[in-house]
Coordinates of C-alpha atoms in Angstrom, one line a residue:
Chain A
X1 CA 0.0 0.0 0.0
X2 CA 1.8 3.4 -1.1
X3 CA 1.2 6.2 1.5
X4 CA 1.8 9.6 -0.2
X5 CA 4.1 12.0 1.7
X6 CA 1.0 15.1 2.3
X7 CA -0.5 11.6 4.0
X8 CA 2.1 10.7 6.5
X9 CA 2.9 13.8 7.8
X10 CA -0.7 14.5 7.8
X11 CA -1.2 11.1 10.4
X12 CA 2.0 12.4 12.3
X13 CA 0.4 15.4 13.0
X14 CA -2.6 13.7 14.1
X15 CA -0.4 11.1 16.3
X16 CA 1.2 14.5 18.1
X17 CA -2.4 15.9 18.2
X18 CA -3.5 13.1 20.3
X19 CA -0.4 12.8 21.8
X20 CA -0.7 16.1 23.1
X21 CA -4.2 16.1 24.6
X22 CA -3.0 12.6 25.8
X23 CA -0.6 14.4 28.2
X24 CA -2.6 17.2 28.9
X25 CA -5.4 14.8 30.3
X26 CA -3.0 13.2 32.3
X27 CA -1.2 16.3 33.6
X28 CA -4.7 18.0 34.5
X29 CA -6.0 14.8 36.4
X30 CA -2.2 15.0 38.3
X31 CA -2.8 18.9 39.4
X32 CA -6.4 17.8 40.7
X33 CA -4.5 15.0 42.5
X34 CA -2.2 17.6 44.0
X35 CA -4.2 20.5 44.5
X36 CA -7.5 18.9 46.0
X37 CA -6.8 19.0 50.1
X38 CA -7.1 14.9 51.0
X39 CA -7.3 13.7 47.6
X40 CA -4.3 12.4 47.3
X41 CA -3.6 10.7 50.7
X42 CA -7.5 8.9 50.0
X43 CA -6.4 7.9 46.5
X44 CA -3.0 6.5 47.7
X45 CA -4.8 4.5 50.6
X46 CA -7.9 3.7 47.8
X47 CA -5.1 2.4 46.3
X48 CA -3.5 0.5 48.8
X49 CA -6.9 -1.0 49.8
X50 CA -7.2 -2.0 46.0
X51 CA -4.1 -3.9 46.1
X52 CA -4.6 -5.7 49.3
X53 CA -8.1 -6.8 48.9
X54 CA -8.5 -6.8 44.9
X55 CA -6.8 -10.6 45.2
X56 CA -9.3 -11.8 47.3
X57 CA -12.2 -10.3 45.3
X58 CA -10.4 -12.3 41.9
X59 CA -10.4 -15.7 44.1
X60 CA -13.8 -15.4 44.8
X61 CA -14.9 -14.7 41.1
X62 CA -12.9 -17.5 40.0
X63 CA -14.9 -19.6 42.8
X64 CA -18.0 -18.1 40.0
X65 CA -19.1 -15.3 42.8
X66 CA -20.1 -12.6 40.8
X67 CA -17.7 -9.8 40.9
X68 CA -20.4 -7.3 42.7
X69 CA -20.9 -9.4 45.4
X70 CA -17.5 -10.6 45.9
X71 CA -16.6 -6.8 46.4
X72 CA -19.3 -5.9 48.7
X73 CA -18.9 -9.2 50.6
X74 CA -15.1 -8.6 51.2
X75 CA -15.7 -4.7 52.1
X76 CA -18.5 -6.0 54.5
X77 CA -16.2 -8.5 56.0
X78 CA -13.4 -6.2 55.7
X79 CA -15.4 -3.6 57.9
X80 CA -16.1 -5.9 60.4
X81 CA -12.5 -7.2 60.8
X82 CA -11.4 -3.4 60.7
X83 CA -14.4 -2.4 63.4
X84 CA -13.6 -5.2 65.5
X85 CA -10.1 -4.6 65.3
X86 CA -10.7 -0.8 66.0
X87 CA -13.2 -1.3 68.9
X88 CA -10.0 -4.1 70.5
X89 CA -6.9 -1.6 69.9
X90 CA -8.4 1.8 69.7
X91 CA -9.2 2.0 74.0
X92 CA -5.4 -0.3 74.3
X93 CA -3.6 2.6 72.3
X94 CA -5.5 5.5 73.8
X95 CA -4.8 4.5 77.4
X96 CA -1.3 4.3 76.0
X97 CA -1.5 7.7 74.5
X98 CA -3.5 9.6 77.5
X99 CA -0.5 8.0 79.6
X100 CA 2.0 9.0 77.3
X101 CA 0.6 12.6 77.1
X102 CA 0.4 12.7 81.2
X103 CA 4.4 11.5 81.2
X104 CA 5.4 13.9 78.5
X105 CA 6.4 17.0 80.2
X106 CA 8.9 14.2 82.7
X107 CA 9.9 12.8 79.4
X108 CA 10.6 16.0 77.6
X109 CA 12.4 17.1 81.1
X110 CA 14.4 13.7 80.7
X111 CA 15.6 14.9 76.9
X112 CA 16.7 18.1 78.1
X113 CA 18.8 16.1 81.4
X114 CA 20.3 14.2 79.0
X115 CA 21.3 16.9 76.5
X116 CA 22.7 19.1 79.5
X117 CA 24.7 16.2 80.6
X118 CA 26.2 14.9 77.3
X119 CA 26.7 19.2 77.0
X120 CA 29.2 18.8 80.3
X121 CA 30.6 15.4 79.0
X122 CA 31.7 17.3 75.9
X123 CA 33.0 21.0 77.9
X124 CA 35.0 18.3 79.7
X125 CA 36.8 16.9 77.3
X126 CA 37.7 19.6 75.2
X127 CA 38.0 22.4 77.5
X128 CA 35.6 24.9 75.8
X129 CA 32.7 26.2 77.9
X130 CA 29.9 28.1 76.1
X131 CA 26.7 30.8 77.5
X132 CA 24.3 28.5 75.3
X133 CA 22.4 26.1 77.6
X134 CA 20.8 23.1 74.8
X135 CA 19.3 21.8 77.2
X136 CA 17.0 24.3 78.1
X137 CA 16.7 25.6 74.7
X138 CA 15.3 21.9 73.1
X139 CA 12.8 21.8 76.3
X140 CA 11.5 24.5 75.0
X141 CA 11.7 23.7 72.1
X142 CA 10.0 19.9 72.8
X143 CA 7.6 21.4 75.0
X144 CA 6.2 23.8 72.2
X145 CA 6.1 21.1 69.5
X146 CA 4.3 18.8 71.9
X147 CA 2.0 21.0 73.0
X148 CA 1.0 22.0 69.5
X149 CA 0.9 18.1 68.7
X150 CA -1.6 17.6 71.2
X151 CA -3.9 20.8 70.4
X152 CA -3.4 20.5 66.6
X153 CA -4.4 16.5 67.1
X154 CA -8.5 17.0 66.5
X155 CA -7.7 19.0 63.7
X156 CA -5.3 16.2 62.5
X157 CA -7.8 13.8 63.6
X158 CA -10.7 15.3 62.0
X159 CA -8.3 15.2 58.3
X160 CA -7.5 11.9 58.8
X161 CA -11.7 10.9 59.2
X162 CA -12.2 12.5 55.7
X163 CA -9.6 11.0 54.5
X164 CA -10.5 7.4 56.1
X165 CA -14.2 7.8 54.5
X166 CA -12.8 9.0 51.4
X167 CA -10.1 5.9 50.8
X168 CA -12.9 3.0 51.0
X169 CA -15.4 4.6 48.6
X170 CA -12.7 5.1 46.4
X171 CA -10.9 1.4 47.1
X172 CA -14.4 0.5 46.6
X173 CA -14.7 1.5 43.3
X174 CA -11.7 0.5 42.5
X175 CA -11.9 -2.7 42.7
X176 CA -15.4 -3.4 41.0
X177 CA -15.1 -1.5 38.5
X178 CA -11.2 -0.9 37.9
X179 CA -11.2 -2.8 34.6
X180 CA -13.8 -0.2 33.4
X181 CA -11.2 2.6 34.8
X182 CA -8.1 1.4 33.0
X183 CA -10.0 0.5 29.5
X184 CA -11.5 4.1 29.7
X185 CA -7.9 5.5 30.4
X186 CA -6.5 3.7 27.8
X187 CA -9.3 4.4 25.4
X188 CA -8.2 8.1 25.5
X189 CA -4.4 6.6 24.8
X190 CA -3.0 7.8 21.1
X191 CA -2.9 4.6 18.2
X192 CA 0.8 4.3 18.1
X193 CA 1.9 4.1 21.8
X194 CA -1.5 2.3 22.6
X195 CA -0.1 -1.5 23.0
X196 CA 3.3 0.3 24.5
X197 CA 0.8 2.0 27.3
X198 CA -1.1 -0.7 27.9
X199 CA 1.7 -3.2 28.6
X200 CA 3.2 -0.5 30.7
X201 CA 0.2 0.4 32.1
X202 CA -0.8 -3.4 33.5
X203 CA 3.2 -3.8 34.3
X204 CA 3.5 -1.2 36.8
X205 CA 0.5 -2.1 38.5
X206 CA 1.3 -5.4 38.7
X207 CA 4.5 -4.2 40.4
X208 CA 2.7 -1.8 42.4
X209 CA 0.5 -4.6 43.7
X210 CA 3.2 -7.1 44.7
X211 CA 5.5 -4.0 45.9
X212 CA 2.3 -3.3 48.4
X213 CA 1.6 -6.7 49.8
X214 CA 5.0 -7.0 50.7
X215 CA 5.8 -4.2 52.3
X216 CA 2.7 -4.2 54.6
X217 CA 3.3 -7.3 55.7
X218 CA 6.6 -6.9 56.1
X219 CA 5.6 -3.8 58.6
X220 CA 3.1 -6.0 60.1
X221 CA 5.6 -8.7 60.9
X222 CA 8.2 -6.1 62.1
X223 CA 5.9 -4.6 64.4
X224 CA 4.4 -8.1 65.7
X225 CA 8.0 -8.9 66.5
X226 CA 8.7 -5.7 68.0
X227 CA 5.5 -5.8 70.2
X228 CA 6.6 -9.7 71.2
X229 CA 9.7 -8.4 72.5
X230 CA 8.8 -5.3 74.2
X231 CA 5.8 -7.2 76.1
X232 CA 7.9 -10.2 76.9
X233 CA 10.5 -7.4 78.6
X234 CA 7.5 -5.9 80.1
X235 CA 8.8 -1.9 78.8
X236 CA 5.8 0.6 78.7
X237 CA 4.1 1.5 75.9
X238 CA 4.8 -1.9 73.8
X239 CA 1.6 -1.1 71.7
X240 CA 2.9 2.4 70.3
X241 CA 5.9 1.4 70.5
X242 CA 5.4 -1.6 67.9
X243 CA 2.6 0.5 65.8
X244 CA 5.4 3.3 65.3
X245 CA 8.3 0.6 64.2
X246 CA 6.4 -1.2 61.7
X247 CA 4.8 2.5 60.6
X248 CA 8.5 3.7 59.9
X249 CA 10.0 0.6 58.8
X250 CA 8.1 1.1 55.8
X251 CA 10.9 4.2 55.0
X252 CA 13.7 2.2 53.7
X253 CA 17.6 2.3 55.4
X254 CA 16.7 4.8 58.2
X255 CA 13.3 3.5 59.2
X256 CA 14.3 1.2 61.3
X257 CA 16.8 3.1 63.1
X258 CA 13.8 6.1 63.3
X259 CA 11.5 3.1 64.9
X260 CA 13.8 2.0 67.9
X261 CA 14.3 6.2 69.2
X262 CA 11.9 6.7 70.8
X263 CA 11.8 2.8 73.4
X264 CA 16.0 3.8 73.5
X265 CA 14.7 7.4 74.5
X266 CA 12.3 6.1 77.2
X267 CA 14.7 4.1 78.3
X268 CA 17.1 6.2 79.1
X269 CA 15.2 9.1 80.6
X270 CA 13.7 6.3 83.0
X271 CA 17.2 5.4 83.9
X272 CA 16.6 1.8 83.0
X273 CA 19.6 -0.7 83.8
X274 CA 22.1 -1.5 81.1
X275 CA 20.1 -4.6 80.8
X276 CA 16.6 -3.4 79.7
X277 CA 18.9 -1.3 77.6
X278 CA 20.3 -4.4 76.1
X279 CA 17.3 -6.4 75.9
X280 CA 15.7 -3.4 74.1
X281 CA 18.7 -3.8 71.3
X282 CA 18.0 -7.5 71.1
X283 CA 14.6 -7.0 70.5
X284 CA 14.5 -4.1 67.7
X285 CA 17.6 -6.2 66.1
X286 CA 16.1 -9.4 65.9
X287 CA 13.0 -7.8 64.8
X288 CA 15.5 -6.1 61.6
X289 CA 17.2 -10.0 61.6
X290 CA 13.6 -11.3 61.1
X291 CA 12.8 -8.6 58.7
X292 CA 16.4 -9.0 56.6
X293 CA 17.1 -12.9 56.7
X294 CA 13.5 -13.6 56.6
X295 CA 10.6 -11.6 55.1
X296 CA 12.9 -10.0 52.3
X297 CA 14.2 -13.2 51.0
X298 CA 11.1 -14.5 50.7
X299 CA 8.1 -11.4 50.5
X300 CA 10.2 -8.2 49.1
X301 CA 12.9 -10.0 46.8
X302 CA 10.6 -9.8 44.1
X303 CA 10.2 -5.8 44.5
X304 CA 11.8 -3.6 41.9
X305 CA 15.6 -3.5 42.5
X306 CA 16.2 0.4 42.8
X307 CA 19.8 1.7 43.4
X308 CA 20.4 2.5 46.9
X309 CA 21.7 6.1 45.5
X310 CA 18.2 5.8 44.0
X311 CA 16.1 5.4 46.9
X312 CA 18.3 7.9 49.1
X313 CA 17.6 10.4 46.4
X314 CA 13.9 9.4 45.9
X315 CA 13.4 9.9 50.2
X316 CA 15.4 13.0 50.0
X317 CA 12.7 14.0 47.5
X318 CA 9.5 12.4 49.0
X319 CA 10.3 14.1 52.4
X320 CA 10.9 17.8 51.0
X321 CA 7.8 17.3 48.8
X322 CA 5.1 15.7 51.1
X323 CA 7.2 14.9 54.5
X324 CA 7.0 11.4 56.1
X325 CA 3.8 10.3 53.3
X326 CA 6.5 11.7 50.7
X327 CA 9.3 9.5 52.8
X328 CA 7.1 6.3 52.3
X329 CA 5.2 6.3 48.8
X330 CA 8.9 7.6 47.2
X331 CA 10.2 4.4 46.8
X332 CA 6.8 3.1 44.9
X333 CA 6.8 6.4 42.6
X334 CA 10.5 5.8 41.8
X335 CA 9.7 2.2 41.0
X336 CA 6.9 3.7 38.8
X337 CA 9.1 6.3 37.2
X338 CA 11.7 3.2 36.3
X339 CA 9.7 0.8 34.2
X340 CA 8.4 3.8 32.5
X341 CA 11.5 5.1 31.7
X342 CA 12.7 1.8 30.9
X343 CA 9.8 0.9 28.7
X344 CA 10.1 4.1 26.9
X345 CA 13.2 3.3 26.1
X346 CA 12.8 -0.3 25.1
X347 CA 9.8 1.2 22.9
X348 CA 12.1 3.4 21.1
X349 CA 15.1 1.6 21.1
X350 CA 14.7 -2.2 21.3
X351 CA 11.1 -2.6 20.5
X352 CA 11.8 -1.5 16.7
X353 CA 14.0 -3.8 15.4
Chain B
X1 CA -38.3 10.5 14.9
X2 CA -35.4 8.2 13.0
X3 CA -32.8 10.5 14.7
X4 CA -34.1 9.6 18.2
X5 CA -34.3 6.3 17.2
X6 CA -30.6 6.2 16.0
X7 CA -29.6 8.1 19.7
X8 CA -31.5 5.8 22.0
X9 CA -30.5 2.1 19.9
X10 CA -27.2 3.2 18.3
X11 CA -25.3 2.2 21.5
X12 CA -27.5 -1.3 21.9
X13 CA -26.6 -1.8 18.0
X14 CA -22.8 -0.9 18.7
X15 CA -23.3 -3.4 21.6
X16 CA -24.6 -6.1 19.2
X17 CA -22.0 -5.6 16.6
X18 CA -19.4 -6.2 18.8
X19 CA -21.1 -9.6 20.5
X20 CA -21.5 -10.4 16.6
X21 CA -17.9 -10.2 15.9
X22 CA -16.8 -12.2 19.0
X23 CA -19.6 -14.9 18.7
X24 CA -18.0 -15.5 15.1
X25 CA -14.4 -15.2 15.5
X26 CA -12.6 -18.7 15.7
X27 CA -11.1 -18.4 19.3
X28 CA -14.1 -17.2 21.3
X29 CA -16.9 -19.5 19.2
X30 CA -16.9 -21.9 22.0
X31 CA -17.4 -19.6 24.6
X32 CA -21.1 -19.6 26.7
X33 CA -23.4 -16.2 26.2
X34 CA -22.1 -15.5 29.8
X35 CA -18.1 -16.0 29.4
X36 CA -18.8 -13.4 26.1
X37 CA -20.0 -10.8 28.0
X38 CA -17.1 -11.2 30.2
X39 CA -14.8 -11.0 27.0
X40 CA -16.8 -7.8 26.3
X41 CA -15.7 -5.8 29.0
X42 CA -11.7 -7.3 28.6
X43 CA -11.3 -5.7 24.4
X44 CA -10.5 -2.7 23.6
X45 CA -12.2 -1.0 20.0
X46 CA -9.7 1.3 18.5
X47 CA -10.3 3.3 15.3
X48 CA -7.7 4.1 12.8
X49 CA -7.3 6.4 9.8
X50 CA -6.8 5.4 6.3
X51 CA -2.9 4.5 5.6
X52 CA -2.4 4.9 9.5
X53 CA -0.2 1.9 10.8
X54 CA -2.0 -0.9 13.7
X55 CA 1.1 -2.0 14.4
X56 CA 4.6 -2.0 12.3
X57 CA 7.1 -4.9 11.5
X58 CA 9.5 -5.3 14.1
X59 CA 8.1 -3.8 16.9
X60 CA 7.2 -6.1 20.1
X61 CA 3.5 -7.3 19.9
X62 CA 1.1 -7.4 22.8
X63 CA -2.0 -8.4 21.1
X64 CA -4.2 -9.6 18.6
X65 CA -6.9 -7.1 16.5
X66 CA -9.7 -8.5 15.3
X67 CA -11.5 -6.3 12.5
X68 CA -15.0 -4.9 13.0
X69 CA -15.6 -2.8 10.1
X70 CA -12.8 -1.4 7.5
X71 CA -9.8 -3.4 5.9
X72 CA -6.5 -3.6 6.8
X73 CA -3.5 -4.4 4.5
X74 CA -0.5 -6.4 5.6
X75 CA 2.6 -5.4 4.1
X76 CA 5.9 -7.1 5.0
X77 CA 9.6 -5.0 4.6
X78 CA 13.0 -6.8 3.9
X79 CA 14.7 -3.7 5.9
X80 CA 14.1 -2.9 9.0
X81 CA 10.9 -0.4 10.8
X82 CA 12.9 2.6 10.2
X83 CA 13.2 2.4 5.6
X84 CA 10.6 3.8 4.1
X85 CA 7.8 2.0 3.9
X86 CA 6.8 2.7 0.4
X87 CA 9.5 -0.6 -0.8
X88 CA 7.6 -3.0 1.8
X89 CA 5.7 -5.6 -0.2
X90 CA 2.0 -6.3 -0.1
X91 CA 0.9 -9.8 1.2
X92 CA -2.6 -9.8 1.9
X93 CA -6.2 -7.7 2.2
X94 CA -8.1 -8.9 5.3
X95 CA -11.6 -7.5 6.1
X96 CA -14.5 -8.0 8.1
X97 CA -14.2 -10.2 11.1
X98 CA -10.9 -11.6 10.3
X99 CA -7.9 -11.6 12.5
X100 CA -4.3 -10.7 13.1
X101 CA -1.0 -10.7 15.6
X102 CA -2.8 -13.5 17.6
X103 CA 0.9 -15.1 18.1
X104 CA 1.8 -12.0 20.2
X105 CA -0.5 -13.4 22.9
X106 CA 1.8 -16.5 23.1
X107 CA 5.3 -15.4 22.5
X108 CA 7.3 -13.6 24.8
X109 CA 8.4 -10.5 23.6
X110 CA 7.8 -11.5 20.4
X111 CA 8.3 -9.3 17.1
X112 CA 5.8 -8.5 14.6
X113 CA 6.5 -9.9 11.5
X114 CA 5.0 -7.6 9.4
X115 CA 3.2 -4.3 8.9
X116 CA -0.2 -4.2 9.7
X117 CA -1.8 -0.5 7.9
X118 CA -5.5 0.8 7.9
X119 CA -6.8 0.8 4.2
X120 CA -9.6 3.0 4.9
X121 CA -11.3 3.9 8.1
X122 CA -10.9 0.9 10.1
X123 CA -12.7 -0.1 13.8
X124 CA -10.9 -3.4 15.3
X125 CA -11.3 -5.2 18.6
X126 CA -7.9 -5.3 20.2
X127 CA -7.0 -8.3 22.9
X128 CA -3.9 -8.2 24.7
X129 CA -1.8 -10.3 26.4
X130 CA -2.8 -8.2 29.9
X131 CA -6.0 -8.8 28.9
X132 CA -6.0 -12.6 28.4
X133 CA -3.8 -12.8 31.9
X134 CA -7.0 -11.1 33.9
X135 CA -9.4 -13.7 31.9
X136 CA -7.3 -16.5 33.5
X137 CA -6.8 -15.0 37.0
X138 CA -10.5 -14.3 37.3
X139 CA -12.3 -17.0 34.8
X140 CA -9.8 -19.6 34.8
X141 CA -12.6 -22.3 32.5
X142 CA -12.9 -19.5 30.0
X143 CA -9.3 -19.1 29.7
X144 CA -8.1 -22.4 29.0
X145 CA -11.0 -22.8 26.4
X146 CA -9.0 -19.1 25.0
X147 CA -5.7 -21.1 25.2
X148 CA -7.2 -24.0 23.6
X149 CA -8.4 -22.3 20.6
X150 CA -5.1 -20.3 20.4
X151 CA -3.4 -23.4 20.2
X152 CA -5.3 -24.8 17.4
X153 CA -4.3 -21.4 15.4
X154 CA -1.2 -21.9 16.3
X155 CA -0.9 -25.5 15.3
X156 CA -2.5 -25.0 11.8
X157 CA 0.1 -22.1 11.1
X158 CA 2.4 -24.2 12.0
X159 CA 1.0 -26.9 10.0
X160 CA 0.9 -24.3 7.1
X161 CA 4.4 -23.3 7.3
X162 CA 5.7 -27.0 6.6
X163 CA 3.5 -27.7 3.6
X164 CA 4.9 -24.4 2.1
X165 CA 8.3 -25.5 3.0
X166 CA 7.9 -29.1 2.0
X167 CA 6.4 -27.3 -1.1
X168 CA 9.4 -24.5 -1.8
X169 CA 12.2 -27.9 -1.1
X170 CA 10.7 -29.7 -3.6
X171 CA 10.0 -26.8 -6.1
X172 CA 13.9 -26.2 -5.4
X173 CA 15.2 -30.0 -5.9
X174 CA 13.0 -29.9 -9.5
X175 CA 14.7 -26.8 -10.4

């Protein structure tokens, strides 16, 4: 078939017309992403939601349950397992929290005794003495962060309820009728990177959903582990405690050292023997021995293999963009932004011959 | 009144068409009413302009097209994606309800082995190998009867090949 010249650059200008409004679809729905207050923290979790139940909803259609009842059948039973989990924890980890907030002020007095101390230690050894007391200066510091913690906290609370309503109804949707989603999306997709997007498209979300699984229950382990060892030891506040290590052990490299702070903290502002300090290093290590010889092997060795230069850069990014929520979903984005880039390239490189 | 008509069916006929076409085509003509409608919502319909390429020789294939209205011409090149495609040769016309690229749904990374171009305006059903990957996670009976079918086009290409080969050896030997 001869295609005259006028012709071809007549369909190329089409292909960069569609191209165009391609990307500019895509950018727009990005900027509503951004710009909508809670929109993107209830799409991340919709998402998250998606990818841990969406595999239960697929086992129970291939069991010949219709897809609409599978869905509503797992949210149901998914509510009740979250309500009954909320109504069991939720009191446990608010006594913990009222305590905590009572012990505070002696804990935030501890910091400061430790600062002032390690400030002699060092005037000691090298001779130098200086007006500046750190000490007092990060008490007051710590006392006006914590006090705006704990006033700003219904405000926080009150965010995180929209955004906890929000997620489901999304995840909801997401997972009956996500099909419906992604052909519509990829309807809109230009004829000559169609099959390109697609495969990329289905790739990455395959990715996303294995790279998910994994690292939640790698965080749950963690923090089971954790909250073995702290309750076997009998230290205070093993429920926080174990919630906030398997929280931050989601941020690669320096999670884990972020998780054990705060129980090495309360340690040592209770004045707790060497021992308890010991134990306390036992127990976050062989949570991290459990977590590296153990769960990565066998749950995250599948995960895309990103550079640790990669990553670093990627946190570094993730925090200055969206703090700690930038810290955790960095490592996911960079995946993203790696099979694109690599299927891009093998589109334009190795895909034509 | 017609107009009105045409608003309010044309989707329901669009619908139909598209049932028509799978009903008919080779590897879903075993499938149940039900496991159709399940097809249904895993194709995509793309439309393409006269003399505007499906896919191109040598690129990686991720699906099979199945054509719903419109022809497509299949052209093949003895250089590679990037020589101008007015020296490719011409191989075949197909049209209405036939299909092409199905091997793409089997091979890994496979290559397409020749130019598939829109002769005039053309609406296909696209199934892809992402596609035929959800059919199996979520309708496992309907996939294998998919594979099945694949396999049979398979095995009668491959059947085909060796009776041209068999055919050019002894052309060559006479010669």
């Amino acid at each position: 078939m001869h295609i005259s010249e006028h012709r071809r650059k007549q369909l190329k200008l089409i292909e960069w017309i569609r191209l165009g409004s391609f990307i500019g679809f895509l950018g727009f729905f990005i900027l509503i992403l951004v710009g909508i207050d809670n929109l993107l923290l209830s799409f991340v979790l919709a998402l998250v939601i998606n990818y841990l139940l969406g595999p239960i909803v697929n086992s129970l259609e291939r069991a010949g349950v219709h897809r609409l009842f599978s869905t509503v059948l797992v949210f149901s039973l998914g509510g009740i397992f979250v309500g009954f989990g909320i109504t069991a924890i939720v009191p446990f980890l608010s006594s913990q929290f009222s305590n905590l907030q009572e012990q505070f002020p002696t804990y935030i007095g501890g910091v400061s005794r430790l600062i002032t101390q390690l400030e002699l230690k060092i005037q000691d050894l090298t001779g130098v003495s200086y007006q500046t007391d750190f000490g007092l200066e990060a008490e007051s510091v710590l006392l006006g962060w914590t006090k705006s913690l704990f006033t700003d906290l219904p405000g926080i609370v009150s965010q995180l309820g929209t955004t906890l309503l929000l997620s489901p109804f999304f995840a909801f949707f997401l997972i009956k009728d996500g099909r419906l989603f992604a052909k519509n999306f990829l309807s809109i997709v230009p004829n000559h990177i169609f099959e390109l997007t697609l495969n990329m498209y289905y790739q990455i979300n395959d990715q996303m959903g294995q790279f998910v699984r994994a690292r939640l229950l790698e965080a749950l382990i963690v923090a089971l582990a954790v909250w073995v060892g702290l309750y076997a030891i009998n230290f205070p506040f093993a429920g926080l405690l174990s919630l906030f290590a398997g929280v931050t052990n989601l941020i690669p490299y320096v999670g884990p050292l972020f998780g054990a702070i705060p129980a090495i903290i309360i340690a040592l502002i209770n004045d707790s023997s060497t021992f308890t300090l010991v134990m306390l290093c036992v127990v976050y290590g062989t949570a991290q021995l459990i977590d590296i010889f153990f769960i990565i092997p066998l749950v995250v060795a599948k995960l895309v293999n990103l550079h640790p230069i990669t990553v670093v850069v990627a946190m570094i990014v993730g925090a200055q963009l969206l703090g700690i929520l930038g810290m955790i979903i960095s490592i996911p984005v960079a995946s993203v932004l790696k099979v694109t880039i690599t299927s891009v390239y093998q589109h334009l490189v190795e895909f034509r011959a | 009144m017609s107009l009105m008509y045409d608003n309010l069916f044309r989707r329901d006929r669009k619908k139909r068409e598209l049932r028509d076409i799978l009903e008919n085509n080779f590897i879903f003509e075993d499938l149940s009413s039900r496991e159709l409608s399940f097809i249904e919502t895993l194709v995509h319909v793309r439309k393409y302009r006269p003399g505007e390429f499906i896919f191109r020789q040598g690129e990686v294939g991720v699906g099979m097209f199945i054509i719903v209205n419109g022809s497509v011409d299949v052209t093949v090149e003895s250089a590679t994606i990037d020589s101008p495609t007015d020296e490719a040769t011409y191989v075949t016309r197909l049209k209405h309800g036939d299909f092409f690229g199905e091997i793409a749904l089997i091979e890994e990374n496979g290559r397409r082995t020749a130019n598939a171009i829109a002769h005039n305006e053309v609406t296909v059903l696209g199934f892809f190998k992402p596609d035929l990957a959800e059919l199996v996670d979520r309708n496992p009976v309907t996939g294998i009867k998919v594979y099945k079918k694949l396999s049979q086009v398979l095995g009668r290409r491959l059947r085909e090949t060796s009776n041209k080969i068999t055919h050019l050896k002894k052309r060559i030997k006479r010669t």
